[in-house]
Short mmCIF file of C-alpha atoms in Angstrom, two decimals:
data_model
loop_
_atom_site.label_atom_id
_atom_site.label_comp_id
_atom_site.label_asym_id
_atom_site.label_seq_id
_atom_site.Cartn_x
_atom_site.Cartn_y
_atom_site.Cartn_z
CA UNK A 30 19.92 57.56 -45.31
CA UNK A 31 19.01 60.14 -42.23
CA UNK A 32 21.84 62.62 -41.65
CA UNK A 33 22.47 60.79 -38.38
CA UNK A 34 25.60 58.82 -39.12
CA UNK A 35 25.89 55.51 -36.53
CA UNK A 36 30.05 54.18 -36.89
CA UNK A 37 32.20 51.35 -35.66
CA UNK A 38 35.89 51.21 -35.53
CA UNK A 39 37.66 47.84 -36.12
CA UNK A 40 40.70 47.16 -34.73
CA UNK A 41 41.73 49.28 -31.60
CA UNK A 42 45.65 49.49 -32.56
CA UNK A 43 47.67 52.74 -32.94
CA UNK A 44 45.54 54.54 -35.54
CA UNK A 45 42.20 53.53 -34.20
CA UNK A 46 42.08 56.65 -32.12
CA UNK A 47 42.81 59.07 -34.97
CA UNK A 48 39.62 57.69 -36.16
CA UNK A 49 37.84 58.14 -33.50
CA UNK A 50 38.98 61.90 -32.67
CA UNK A 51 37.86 62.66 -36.15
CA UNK A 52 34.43 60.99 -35.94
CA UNK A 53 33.80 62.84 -32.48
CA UNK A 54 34.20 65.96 -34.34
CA UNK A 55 31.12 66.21 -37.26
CA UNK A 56 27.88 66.76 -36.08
CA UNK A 57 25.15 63.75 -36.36
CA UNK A 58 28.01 61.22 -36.16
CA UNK A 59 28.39 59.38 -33.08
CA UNK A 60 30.96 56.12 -32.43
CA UNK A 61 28.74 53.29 -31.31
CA UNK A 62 30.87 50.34 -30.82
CA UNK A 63 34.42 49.21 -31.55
CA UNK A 64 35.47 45.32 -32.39
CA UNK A 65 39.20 43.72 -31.86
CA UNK A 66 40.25 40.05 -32.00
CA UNK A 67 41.78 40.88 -28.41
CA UNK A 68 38.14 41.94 -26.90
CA UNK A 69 39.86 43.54 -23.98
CA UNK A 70 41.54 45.82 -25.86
CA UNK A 71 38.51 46.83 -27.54
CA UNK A 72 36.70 47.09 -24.46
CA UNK A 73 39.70 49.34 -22.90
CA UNK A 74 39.26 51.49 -25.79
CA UNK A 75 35.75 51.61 -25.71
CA UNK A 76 35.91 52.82 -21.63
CA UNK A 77 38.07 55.00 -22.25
CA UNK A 78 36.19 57.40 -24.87
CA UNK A 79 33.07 56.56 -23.60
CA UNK A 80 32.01 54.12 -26.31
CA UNK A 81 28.50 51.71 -26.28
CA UNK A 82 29.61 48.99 -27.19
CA UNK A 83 33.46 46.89 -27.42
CA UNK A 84 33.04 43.33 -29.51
CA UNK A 85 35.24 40.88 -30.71
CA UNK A 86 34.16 40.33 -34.64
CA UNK A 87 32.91 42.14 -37.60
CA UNK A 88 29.82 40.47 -37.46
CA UNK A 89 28.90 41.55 -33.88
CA UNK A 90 29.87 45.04 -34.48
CA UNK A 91 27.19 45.29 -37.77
CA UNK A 92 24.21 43.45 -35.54
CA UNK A 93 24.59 47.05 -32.98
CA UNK A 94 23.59 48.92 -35.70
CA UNK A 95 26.44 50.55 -37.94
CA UNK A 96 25.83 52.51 -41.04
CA UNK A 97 29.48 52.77 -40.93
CA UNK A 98 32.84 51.19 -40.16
CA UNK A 99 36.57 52.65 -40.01
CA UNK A 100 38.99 49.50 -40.65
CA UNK A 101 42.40 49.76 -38.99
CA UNK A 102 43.47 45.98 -38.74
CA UNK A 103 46.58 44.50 -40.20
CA UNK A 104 46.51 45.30 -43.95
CA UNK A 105 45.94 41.12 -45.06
CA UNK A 106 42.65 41.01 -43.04
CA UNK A 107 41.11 44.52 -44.97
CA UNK A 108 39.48 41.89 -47.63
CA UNK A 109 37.61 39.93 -45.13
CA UNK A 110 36.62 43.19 -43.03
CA UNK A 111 35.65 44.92 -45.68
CA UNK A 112 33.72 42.29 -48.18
CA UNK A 113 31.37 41.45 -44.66
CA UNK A 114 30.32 45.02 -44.22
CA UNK A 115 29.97 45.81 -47.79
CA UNK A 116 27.79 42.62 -47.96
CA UNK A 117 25.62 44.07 -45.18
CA UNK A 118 25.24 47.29 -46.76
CA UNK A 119 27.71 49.49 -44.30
CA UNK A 120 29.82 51.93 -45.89
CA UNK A 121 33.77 51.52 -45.39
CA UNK A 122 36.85 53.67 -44.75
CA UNK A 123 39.65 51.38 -44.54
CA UNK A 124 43.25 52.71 -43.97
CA UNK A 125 46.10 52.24 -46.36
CA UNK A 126 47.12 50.43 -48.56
CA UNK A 127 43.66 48.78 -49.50
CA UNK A 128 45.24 45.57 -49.37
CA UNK A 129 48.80 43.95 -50.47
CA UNK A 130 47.45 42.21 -53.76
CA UNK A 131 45.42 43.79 -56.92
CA UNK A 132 43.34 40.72 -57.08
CA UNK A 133 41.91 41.01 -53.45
CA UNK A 134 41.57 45.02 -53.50
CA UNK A 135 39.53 44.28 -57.06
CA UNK A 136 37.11 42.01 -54.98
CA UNK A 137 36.83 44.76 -52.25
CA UNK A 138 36.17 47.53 -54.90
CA UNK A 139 33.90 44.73 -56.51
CA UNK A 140 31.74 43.82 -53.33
CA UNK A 141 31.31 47.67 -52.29
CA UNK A 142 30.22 48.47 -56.42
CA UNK A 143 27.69 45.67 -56.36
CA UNK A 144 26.18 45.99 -52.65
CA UNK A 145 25.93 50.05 -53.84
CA UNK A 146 28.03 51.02 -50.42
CA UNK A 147 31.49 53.77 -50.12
CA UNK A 148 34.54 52.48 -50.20
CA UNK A 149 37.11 55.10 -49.25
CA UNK A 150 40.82 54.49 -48.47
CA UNK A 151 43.17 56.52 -45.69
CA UNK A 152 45.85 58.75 -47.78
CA UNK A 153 45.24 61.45 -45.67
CA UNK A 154 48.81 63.45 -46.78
CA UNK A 155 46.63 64.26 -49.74
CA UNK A 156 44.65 66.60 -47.41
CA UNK A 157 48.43 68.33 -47.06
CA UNK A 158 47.87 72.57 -48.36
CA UNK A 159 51.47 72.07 -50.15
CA UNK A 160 49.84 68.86 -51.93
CA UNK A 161 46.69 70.60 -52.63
CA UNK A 162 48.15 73.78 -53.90
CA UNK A 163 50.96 71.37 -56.02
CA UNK A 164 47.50 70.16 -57.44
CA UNK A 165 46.04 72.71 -58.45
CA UNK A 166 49.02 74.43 -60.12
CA UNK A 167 49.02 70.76 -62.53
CA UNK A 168 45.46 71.85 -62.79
CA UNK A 169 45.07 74.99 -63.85
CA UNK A 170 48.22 74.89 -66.13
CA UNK A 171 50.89 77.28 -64.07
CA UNK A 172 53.05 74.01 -64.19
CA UNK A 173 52.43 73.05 -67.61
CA UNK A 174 52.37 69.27 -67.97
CA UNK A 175 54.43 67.47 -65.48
CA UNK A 176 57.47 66.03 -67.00
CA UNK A 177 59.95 64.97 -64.63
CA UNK A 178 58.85 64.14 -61.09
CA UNK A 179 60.98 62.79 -57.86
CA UNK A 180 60.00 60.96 -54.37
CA UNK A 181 62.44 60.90 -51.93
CA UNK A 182 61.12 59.20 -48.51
CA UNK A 183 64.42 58.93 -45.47
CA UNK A 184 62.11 58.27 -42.69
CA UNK A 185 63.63 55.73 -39.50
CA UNK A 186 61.96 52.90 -38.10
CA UNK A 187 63.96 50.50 -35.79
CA UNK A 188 64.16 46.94 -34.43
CA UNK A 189 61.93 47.72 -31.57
CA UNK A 190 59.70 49.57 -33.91
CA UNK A 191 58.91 45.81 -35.66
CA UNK A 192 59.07 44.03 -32.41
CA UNK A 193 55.94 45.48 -31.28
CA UNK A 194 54.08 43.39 -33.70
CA UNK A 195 54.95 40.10 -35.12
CA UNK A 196 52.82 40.95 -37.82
CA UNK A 197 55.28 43.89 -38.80
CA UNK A 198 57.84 43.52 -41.66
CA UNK A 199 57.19 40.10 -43.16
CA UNK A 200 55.67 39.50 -46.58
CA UNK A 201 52.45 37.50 -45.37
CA UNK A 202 51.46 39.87 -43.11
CA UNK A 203 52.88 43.13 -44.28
CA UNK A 204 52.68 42.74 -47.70
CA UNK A 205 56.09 44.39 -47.61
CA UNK A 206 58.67 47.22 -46.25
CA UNK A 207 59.47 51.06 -46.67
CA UNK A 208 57.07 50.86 -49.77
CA UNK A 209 53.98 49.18 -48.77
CA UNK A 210 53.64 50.67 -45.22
CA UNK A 211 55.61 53.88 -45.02
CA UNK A 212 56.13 55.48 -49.00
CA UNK A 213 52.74 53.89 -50.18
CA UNK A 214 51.53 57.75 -49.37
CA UNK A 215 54.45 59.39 -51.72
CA UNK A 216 53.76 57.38 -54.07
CA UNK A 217 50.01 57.59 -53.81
CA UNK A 218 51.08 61.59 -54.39
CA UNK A 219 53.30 60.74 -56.82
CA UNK A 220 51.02 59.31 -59.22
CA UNK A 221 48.46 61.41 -58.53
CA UNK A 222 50.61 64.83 -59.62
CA UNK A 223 52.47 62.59 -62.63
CA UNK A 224 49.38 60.78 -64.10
CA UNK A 225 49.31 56.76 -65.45
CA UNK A 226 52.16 55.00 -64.70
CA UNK A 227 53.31 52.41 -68.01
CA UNK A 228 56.72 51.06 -66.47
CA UNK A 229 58.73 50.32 -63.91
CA UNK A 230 62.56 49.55 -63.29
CA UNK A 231 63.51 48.72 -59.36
CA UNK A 232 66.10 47.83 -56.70
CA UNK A 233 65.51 46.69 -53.78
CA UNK A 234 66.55 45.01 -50.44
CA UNK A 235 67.29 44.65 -46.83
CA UNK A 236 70.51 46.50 -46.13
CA UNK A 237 70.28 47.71 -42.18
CA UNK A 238 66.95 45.53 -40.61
CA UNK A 239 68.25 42.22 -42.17
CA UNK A 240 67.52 40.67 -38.19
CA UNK A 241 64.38 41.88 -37.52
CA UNK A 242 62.12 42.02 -41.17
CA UNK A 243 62.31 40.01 -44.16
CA UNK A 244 60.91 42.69 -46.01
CA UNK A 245 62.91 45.58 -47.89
CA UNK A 246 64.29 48.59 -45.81
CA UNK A 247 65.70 50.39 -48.87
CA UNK A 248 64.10 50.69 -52.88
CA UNK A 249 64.65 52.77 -55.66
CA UNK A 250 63.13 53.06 -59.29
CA UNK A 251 62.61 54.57 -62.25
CA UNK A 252 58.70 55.38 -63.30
CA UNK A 253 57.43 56.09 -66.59
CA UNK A 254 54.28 57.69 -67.21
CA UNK A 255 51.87 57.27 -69.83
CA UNK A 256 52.28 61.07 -70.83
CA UNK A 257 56.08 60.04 -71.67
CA UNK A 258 56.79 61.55 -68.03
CA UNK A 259 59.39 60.30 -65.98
CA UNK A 260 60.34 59.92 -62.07
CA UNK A 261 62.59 59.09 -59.55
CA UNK A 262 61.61 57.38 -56.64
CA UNK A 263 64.30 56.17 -53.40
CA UNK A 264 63.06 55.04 -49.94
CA UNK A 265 64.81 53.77 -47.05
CA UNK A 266 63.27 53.21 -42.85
CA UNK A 267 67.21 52.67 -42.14
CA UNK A 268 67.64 56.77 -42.27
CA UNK A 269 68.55 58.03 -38.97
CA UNK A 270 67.74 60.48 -37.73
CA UNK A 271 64.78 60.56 -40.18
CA UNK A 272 64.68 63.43 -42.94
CA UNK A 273 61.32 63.32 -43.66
CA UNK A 274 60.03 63.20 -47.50
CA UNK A 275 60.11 65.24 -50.23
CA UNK A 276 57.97 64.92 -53.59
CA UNK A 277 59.45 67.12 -56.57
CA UNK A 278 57.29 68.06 -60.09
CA UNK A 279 58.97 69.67 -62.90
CA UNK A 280 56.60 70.79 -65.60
CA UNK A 281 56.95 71.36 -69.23
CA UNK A 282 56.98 75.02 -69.04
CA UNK A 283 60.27 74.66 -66.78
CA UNK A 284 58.40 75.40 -63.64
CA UNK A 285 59.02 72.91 -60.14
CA UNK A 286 57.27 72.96 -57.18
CA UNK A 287 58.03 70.61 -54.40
CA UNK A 288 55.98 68.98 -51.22
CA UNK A 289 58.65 68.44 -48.39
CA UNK A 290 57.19 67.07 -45.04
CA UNK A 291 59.75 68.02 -42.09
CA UNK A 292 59.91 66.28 -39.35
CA UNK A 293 57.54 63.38 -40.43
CA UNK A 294 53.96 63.67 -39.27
CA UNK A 295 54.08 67.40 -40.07
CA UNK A 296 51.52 69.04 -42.40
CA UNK A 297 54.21 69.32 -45.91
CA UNK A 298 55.19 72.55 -47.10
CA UNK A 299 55.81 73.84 -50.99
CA UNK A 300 59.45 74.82 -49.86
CA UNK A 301 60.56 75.71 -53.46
CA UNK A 302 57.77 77.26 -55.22
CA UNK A 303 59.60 77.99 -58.74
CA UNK A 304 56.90 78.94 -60.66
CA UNK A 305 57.33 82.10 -62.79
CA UNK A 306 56.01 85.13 -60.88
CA UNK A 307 55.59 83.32 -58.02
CA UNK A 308 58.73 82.35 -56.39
CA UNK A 309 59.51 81.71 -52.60
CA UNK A 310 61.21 79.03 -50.77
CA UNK A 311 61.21 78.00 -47.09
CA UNK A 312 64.03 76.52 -45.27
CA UNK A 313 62.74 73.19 -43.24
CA UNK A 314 65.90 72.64 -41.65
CA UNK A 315 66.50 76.11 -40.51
CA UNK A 316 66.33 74.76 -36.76
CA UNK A 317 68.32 72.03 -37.49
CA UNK A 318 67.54 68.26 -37.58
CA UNK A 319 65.92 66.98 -35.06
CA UNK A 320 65.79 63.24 -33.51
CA UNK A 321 63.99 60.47 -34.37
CA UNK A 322 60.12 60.94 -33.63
CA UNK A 323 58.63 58.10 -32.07
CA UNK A 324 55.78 56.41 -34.58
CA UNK A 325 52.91 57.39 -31.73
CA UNK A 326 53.87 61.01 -32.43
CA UNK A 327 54.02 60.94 -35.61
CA UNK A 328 50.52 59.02 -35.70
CA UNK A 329 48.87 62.17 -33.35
CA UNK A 330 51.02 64.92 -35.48
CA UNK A 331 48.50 63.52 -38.76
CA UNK A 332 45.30 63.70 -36.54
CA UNK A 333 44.45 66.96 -38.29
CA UNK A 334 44.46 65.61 -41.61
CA UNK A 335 42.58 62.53 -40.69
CA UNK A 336 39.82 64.71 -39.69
CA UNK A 337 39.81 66.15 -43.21
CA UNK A 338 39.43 63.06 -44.89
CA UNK A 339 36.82 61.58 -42.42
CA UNK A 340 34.85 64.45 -42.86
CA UNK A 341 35.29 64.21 -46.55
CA UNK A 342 34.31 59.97 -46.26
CA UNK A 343 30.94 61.31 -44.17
CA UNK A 344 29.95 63.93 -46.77
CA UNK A 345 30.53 60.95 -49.66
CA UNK A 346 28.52 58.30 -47.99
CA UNK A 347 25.62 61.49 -46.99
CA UNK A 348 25.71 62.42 -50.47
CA UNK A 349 26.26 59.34 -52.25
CA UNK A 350 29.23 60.25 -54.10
CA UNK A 351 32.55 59.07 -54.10
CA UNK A 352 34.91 59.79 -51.62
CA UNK A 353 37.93 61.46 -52.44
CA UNK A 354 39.76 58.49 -52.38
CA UNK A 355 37.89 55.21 -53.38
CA UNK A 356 38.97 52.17 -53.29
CA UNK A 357 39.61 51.70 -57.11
CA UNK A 358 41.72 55.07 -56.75
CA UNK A 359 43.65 53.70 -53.92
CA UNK A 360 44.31 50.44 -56.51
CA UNK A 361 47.23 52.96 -58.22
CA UNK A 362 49.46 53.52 -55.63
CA UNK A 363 49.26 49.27 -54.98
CA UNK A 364 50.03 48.53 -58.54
CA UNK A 365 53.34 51.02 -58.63
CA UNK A 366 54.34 49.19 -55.53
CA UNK A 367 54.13 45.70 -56.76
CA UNK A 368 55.46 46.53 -60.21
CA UNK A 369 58.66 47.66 -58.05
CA UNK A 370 58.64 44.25 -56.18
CA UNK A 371 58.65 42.38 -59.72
CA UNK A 372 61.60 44.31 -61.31
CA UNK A 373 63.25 44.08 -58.11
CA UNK A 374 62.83 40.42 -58.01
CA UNK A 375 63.75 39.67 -61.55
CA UNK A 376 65.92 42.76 -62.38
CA UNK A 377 64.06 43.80 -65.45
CA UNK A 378 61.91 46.55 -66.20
CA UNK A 379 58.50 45.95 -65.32
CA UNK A 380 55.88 47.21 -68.43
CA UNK A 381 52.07 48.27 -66.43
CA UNK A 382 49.24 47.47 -68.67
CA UNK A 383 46.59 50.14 -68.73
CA UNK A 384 43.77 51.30 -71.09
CA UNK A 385 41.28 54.08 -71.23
CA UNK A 386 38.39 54.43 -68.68
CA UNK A 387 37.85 54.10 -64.76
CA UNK A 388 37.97 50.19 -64.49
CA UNK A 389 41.29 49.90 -66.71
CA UNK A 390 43.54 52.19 -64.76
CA UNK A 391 44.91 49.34 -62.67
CA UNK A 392 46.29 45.44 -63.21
CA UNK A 393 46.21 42.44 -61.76
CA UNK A 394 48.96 40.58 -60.48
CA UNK A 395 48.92 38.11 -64.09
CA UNK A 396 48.63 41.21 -65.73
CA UNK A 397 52.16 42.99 -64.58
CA UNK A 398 54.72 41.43 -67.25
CA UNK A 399 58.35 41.39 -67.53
CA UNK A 400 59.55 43.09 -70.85
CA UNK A 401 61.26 41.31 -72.65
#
């Protein structure tokens, strides 16, 4: 393809503008049109940055003329979005989590594979410098091999926070609470510094937002890896005033280095950096806690690194490589998450089948068991 990059954005909600600031930024890419169920919304959106064209369906937005579509609609209707635009040949970046079942994300990853298009997902807190320097200590062996790893995610999100969407904490729609919408990124981290997860054991439940979601508010669990590694994970939107989230990676030479993102929304910081040699630590609290940060802040705070992994998605699809995130790599942070929802429901550990090679490094929902 020419280096000219035409892209649509579907679904005008809260993130669609991230999108769209990071687009307007590369040269040779240019925002064409934007579709939303609501088409005056879209059409608000579009007159307000200046876009062509403001539709109402998927279908209309490929006939202007897309190479390219960003997909920030509620995370059940990803499948449809994204298996019509692979099937036309447009390349994808779809925001977390890919979807809220292994067996639909497989047919996304599927339809993109066969109709040879990109299918990137949205964990921009990879994109973090603490994350990417954590990464490349694992890498280059200052760590050793990660042994013992911890996710801690106290972020707030209240009533009126769900009531803005009836969508918003229910298990049709939502595909789930604290985990699938707000931790899915930790834990997307988490697996990504710890390697193949094997098992799961899980709590869960609804301890503060029992009126307004039917979802969980609060999880823990226990993760093994396939390396014999072990981690912690707890998660709660009921903390208030939020704390933020921390990621933690011991490795086997007795080095730890964590990831701690303070206030959420900021870029993370390694605030201990125990490595041998190396040491330093930052306080993130050293101006005190602060309030509650309203999700449309916190949503304009990650702009930056939204515009690192757009630019990254644009150099894929230009290159015809994979993105940094694919779809199928996105599939790993989904199957830790619904492992947890299984042991949680049946209170027994929850055993991960894997295997060797790209295509066996996630499950289906038949293929998460219950050991016995």
């Amino acid at each position: 393809m020419s280096q000219s990059l035409r892209v649509g954005i579907v679904g005008c909600g809260n993130i669609a503008d991230n999108h769209y600031q990071s687009y307007s930024e590369l040269p040779g890419v240019q925002v064409v049109g934007v579709c939303d169920v609501d088409l005056a919304r879209a059409e608000r959106f579009a007159a307000e940055r200046g876009i062509a064209h403001a539709v109402q369906s998927v279908s209309e937005l490929i006939a202007v003329g897309v190479d390219a579509i960003s997909v920030c609609t509620p995370h059940p209707t990803h499948e449809m979005v994204v298996t019509e635009a692979a099937t036309a040949g447009v390349h994808i970046l779809c925001e977390k989590p890919v979807a809220i079942d292994l067996a639909s994300a497989e047919r996304m990853v599927q339809a993109a594979e066969r109709n040879g298009v990109t299918l990137g997902v949205v964990f921009q807190r990879r994109y973090w410098p603490g994350a990417q320097a954590l990464r490349a200590a694992i890498d280059d062996g200052r760590l050793g091999r990660p042994m013992l790893g911890h996710c801690q995610v106290l972020v707030h999100r209240g009533a009126d926070y769900y009531d803005t969407a009836a969508w918003r904490g229910t298990w049709a729609a939502d595909g789930g609470g604290v985990l699938m919408t707000q931790a899915i990124h930790n834990i997307d981290l988490l697996q990504w510094f710890m390697g193949e997860p094997v098992e799961v054991s899980a709590k869960a439940g609804t301890f503060v937002l029992g009126g307004s979601i039917e979802v969980e508010d609060t999880a823990a669990a226990l993760i093994t890896f396939a390396s014999g590694a072990v981690a912690t994970l707890t998660a709660t939107v009921a903390a208030s005033p939020s704390l933020g989230s921390r990621i933690v990676v011991t490795g086997s030479n007795g080095a730890t280095v964590n990831v701690t993102e303070y206030p959420e929304g900021a870029d993370a910081v390694n605030d201990l950096w125990a490595v041998r040699g190396e040491e330093r630590t930052i306080d993130v609290f050293a101006d005190g806690i602060q309030e509650d940060i309203p999700v449309a802040d916190i949503n304009a705070r990650l702009v930056p690194l939204h515009k690192l992994q757009v630019a990254d998605f644009v150099e894929a699809v230009r290159e015809g490589r994979a993105p940094g995130v694919s779809g199928r790599e996105a599939m790993k942070s989904l199957q830790i998450i619904l492992a947890i929802y299984e042991s949680a429901r049946t209170g027994l550990p929850v055993r991960i089948k894997g295997g060797t090679g790209e295509r066996a490094e996630f499950t289906h929902l038949d293929e998460i068991v219950v050991s016995q």
